Backbone as a printed PyTorch tensor [residue, N CA C, xyz], in Angstrom:
tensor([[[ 11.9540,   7.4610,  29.1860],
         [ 11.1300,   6.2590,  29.2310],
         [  9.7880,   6.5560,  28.5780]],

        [[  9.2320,   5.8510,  27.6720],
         [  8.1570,   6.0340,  27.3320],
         [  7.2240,   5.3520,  28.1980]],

        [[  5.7320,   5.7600,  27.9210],
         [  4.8290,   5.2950,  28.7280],
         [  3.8160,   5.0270,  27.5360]],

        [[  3.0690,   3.2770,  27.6590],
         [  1.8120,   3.6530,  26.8660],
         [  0.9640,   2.9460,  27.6240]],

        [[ -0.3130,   3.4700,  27.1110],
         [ -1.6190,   3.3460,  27.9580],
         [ -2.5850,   2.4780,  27.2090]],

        [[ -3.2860,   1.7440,  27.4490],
         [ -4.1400,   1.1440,  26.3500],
         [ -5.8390,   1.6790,  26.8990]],

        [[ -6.7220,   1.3150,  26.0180],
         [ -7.7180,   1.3240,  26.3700],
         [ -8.6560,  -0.0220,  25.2100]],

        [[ -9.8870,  -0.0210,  25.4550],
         [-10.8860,  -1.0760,  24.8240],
         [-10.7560,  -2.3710,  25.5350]],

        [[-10.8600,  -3.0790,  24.3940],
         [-11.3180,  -4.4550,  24.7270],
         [-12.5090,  -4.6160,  25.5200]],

        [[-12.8840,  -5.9190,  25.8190],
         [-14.0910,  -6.2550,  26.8730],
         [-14.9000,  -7.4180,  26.1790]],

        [[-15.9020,  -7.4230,  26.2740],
         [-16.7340,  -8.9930,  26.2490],
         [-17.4160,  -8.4650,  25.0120]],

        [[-16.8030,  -9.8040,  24.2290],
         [-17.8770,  -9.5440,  22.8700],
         [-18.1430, -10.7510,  22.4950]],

        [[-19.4280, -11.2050,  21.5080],
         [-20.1950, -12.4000,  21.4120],
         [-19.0930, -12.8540,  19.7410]],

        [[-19.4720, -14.3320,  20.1380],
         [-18.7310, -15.0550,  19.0260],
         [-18.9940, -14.3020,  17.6690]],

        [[-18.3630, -14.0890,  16.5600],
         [-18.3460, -13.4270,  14.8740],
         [-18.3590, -11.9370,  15.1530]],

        [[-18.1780, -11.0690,  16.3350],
         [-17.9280,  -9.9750,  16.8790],
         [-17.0180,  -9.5030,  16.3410]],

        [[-16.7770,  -8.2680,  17.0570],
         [-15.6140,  -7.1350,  16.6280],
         [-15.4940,  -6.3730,  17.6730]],

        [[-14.1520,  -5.7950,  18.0050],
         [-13.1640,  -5.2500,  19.1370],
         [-12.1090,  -4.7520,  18.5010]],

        [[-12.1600,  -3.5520,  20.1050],
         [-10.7090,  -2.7640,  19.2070],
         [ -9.8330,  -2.4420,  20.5580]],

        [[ -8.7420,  -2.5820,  19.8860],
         [ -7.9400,  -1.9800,  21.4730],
         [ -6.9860,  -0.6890,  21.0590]],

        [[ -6.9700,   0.2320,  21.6790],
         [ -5.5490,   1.2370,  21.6980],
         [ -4.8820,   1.4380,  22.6660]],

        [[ -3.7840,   1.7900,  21.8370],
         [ -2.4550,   2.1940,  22.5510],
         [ -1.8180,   3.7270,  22.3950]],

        [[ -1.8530,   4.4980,  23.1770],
         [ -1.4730,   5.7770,  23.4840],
         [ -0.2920,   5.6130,  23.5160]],

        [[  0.8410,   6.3910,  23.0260],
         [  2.1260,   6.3050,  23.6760],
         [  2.8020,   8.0350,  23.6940]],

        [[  3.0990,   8.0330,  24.8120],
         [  3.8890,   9.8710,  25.4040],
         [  4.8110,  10.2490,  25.1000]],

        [[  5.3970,   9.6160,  23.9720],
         [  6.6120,  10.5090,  23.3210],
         [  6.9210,   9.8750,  21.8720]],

        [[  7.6990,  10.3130,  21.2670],
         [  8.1880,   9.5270,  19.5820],
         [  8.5290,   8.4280,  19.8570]],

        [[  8.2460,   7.6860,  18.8420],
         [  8.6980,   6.3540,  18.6140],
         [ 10.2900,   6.2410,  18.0810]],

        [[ 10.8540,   5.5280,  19.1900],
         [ 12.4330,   5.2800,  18.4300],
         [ 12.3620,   5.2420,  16.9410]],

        [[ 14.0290,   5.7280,  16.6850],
         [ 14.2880,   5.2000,  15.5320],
         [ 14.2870,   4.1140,  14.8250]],

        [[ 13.5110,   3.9680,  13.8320],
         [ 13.6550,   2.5370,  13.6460],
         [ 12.3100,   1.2660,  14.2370]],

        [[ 12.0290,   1.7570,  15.6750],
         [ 11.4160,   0.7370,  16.1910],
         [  9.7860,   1.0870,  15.5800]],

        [[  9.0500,  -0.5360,  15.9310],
         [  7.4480,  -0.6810,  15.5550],
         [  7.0240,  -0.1830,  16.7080]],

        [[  5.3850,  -0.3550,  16.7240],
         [  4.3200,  -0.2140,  17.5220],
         [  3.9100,  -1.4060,  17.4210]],

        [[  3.6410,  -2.4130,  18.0190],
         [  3.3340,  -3.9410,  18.0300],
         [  2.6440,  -4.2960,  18.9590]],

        [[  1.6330,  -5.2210,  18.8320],
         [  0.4950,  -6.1750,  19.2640],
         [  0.9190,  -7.2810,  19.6330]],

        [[  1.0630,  -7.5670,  21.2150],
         [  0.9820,  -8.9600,  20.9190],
         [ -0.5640,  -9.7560,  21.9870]],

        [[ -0.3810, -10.9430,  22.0990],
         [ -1.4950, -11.1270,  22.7520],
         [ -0.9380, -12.8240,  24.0050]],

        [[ -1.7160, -12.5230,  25.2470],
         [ -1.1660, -13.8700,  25.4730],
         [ -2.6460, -14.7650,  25.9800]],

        [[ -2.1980, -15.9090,  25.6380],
         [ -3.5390, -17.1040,  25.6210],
         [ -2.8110, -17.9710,  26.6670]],

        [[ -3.0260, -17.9330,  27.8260],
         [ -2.2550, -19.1630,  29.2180],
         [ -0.7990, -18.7220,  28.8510]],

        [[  0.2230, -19.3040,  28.6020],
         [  1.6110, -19.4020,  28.6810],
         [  2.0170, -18.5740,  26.9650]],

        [[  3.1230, -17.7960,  27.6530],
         [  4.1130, -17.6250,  25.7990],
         [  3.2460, -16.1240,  25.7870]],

        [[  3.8670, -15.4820,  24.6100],
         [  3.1460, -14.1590,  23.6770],
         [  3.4110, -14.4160,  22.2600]],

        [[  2.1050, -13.9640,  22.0190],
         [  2.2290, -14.1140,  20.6220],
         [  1.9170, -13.2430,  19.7230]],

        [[  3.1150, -12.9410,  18.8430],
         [  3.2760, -11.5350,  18.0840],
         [  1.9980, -11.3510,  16.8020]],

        [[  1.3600, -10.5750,  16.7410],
         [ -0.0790, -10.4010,  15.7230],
         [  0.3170,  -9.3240,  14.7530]],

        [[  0.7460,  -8.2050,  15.1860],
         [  0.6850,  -7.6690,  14.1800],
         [  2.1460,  -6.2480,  14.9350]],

        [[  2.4030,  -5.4200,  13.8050],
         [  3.3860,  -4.3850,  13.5990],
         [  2.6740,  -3.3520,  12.8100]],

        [[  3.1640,  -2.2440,  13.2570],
         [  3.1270,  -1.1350,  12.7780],
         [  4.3600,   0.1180,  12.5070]],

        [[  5.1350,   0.5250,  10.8180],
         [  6.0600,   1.0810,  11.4700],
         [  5.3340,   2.5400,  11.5290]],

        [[  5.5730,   3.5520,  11.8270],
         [  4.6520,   4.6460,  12.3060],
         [  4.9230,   5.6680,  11.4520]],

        [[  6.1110,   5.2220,  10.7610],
         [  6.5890,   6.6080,   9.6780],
         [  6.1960,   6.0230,   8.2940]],

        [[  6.3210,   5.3140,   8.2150],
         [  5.9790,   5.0700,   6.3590],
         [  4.5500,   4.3100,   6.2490]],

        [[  4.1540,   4.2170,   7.6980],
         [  2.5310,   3.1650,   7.7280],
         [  2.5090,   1.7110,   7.3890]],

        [[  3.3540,   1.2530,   7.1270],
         [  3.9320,   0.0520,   6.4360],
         [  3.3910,  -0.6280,   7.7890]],

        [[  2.3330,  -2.2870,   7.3870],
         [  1.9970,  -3.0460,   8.6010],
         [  2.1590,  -4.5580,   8.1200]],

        [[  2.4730,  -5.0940,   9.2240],
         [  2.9440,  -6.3830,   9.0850],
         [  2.0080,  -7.5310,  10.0310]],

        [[  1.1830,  -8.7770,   9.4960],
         [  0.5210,  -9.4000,  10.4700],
         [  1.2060, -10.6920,  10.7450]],

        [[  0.4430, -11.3770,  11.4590],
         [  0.8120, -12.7930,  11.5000],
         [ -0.9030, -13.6200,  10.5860]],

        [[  0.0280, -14.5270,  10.3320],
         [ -0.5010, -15.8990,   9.5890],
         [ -1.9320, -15.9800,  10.2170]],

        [[ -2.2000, -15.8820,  11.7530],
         [ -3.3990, -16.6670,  12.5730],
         [ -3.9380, -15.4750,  12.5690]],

        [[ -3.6490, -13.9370,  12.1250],
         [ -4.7980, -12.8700,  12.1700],
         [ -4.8500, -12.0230,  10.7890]],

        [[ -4.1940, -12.3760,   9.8710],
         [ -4.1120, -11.9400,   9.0340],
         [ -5.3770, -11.7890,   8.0480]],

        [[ -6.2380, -10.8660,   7.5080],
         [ -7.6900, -10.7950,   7.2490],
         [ -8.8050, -10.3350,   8.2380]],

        [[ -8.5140, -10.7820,   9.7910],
         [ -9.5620, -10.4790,  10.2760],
         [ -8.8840,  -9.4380,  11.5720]],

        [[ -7.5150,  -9.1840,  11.6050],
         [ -7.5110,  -7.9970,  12.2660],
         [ -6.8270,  -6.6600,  11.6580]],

        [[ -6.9450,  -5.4870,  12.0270],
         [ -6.3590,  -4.4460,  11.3300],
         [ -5.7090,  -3.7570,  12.2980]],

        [[ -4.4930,  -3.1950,  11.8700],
         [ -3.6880,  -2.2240,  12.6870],
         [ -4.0400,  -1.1510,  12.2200]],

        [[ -3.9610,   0.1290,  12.6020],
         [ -3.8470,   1.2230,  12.4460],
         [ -3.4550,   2.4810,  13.0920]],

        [[ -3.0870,   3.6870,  12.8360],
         [ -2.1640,   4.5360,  13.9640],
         [ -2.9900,   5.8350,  13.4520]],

        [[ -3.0870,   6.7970,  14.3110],
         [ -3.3610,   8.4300,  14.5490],
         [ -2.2480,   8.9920,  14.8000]],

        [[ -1.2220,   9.8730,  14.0180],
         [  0.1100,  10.0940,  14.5120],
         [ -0.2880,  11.4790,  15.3060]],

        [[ -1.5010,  12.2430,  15.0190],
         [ -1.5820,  13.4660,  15.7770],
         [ -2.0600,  12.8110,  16.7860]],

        [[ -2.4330,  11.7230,  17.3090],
         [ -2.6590,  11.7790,  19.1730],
         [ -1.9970,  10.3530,  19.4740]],

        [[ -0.7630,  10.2620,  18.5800],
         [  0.1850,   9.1870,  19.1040],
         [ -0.6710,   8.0590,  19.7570]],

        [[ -1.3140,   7.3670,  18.9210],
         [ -2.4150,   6.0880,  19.1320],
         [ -2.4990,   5.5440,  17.8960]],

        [[ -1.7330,   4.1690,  18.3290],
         [ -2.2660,   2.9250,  17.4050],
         [ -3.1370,   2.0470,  18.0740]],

        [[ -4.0300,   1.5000,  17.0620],
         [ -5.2040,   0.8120,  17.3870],
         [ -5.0740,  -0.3620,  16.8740]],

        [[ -5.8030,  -1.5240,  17.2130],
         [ -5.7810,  -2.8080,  16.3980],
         [ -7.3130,  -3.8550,  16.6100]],

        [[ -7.7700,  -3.0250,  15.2880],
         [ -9.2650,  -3.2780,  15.3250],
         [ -9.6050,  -4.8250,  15.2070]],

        [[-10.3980,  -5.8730,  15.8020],
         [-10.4420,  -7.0130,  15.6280],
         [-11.7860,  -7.4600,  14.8150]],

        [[-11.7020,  -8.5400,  14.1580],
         [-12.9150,  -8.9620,  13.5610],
         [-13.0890, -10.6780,  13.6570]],

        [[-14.4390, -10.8350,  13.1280],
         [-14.8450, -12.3370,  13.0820],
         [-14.2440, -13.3110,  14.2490]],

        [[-14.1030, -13.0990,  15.5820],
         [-13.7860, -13.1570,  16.6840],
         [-14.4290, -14.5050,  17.0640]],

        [[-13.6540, -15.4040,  17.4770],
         [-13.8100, -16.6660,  18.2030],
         [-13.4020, -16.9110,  19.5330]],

        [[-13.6530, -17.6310,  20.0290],
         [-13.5130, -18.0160,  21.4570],
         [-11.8430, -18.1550,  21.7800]],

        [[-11.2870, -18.6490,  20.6260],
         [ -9.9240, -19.1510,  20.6720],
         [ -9.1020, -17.4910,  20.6680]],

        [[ -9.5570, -16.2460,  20.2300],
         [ -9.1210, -15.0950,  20.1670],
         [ -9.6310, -14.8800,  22.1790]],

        [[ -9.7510, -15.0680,  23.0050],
         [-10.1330, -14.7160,  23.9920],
         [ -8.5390, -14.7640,  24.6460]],

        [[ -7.8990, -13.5330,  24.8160],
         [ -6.6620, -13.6110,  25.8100],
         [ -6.2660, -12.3350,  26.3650]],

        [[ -5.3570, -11.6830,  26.9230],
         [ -5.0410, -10.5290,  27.5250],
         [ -4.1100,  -9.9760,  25.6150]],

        [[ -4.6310,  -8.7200,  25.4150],
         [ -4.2260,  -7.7840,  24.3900],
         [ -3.0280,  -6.5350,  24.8360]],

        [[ -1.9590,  -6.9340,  23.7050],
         [ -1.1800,  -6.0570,  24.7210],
         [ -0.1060,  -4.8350,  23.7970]],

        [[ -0.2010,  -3.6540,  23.7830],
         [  0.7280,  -3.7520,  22.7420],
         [  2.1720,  -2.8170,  23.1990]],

        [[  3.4880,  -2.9110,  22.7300],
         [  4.8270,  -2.6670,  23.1770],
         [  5.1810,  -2.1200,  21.4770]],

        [[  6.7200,  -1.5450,  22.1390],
         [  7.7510,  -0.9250,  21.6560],
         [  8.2530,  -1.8910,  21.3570]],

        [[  8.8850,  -1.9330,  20.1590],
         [  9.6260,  -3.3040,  19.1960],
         [ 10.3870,  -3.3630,  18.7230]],

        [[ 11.5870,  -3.8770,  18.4300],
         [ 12.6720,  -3.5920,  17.3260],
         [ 11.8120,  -4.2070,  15.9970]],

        [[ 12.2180,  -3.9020,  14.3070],
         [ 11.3340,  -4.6620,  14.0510],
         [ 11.8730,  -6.0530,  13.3110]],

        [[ 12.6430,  -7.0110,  14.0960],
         [ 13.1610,  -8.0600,  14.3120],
         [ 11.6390,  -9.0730,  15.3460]],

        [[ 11.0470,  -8.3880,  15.7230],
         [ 10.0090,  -9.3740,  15.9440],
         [  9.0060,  -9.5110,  15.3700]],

        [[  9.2810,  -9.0610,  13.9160],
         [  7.8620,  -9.4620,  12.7910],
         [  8.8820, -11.1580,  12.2280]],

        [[  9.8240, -10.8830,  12.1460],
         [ 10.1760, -11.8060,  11.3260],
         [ 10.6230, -12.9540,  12.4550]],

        [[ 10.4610, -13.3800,  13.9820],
         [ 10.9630, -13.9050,  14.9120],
         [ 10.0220, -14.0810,  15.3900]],

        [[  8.9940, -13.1610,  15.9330],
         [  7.8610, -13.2550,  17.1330],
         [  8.1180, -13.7640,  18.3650]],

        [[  9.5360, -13.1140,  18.5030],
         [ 10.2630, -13.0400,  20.4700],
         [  9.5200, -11.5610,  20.5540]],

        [[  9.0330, -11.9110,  21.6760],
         [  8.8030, -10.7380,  22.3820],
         [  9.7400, -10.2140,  23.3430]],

        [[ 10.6790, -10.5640,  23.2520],
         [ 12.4360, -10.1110,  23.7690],
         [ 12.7720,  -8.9060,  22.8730]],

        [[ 12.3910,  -8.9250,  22.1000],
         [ 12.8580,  -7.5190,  20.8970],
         [ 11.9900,  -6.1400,  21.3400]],

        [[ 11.0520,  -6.5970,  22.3590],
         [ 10.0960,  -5.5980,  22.6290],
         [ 10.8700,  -4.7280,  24.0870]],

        [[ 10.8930,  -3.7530,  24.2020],
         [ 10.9520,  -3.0050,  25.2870],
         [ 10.2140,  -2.1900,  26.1580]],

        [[  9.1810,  -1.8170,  25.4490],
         [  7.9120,  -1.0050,  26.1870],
         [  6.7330,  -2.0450,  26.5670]],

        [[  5.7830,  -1.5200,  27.3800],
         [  4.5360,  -2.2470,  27.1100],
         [  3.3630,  -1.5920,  27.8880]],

        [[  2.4930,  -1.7570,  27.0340],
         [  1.1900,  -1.0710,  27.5650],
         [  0.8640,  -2.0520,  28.4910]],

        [[ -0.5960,  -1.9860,  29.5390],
         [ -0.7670,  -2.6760,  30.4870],
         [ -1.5590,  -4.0020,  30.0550]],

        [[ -1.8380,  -3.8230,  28.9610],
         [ -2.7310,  -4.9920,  28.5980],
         [ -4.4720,  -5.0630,  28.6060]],

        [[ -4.8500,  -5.5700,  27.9970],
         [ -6.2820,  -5.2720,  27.6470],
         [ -7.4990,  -6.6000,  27.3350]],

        [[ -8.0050,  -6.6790,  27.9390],
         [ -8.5830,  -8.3960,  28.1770],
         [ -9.7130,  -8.3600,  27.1190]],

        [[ -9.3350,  -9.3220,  26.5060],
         [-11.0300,  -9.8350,  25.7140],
         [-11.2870, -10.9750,  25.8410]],

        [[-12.6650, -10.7970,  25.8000],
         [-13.5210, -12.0740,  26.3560],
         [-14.5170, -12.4060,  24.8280]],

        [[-14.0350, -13.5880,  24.2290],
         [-15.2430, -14.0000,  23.0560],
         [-15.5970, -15.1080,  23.9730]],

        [[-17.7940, -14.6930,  24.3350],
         [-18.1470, -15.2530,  24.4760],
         [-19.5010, -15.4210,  24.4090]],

        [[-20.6170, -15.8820,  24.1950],
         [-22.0220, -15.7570,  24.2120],
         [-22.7330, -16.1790,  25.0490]]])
């Protein structure tokens, strides 16, 4: 079973910037992403992918430009740095183990792991 841990997030003022990571305690399946998703009231919604061996990253449409993925493979931590931050970005940050069938779907049913989640607050 893998385990991942997150850390960051927290209260940042509107046109801000935030970052969250994700630790994870063993290799990443074959095959599978490192993935972001985020939830705002009801549903999850898939932001971004990472595959961890070729670096290859994949976003969605509503963060595409203003957030960045990125991974440290020597301390098994991907990060997903945020920018130009609005109120409407304010939700629990979360990121899981993925087949990578949820870049092109954005079910979070394809996901199997999950970090605990990580709250941001855009607010002034």
């Amino acid at each position: 079973q893998m385990s991942l841990v997150q850390t960051g997030g927290g209260v940042v003022q509107p046109g801000g910037s935030v970052g969250v990571s994700c630790s994870f305690s063993r290799a990443i399946d074959d095959g599978y992403y490192m993935t972001w998703l985020r939830q705002r009231g009801k549903g999850l919604e898939w932001l971004s992918s990472i595959n961890t061996v070729d670096d290859k990253k994949y976003y969605a449409d509503s963060v595409k430009g203003r957030f960045t993925v990125s991974q440290d493979r020597s301390q098994k931590t991907v990060y997903l740095k945020m920018h130009s931050l609005q109120a409407e970005d304010t939700a629990v940050y979360a990121c899981a183990l993925c087949h990578p069938r949820v870049v092109s779907t954005g079910d979070d049913s394809w996901c199997k792991n999950w970090g605990q989640g990580a709250r941001v607050n855009v607010s002034s």
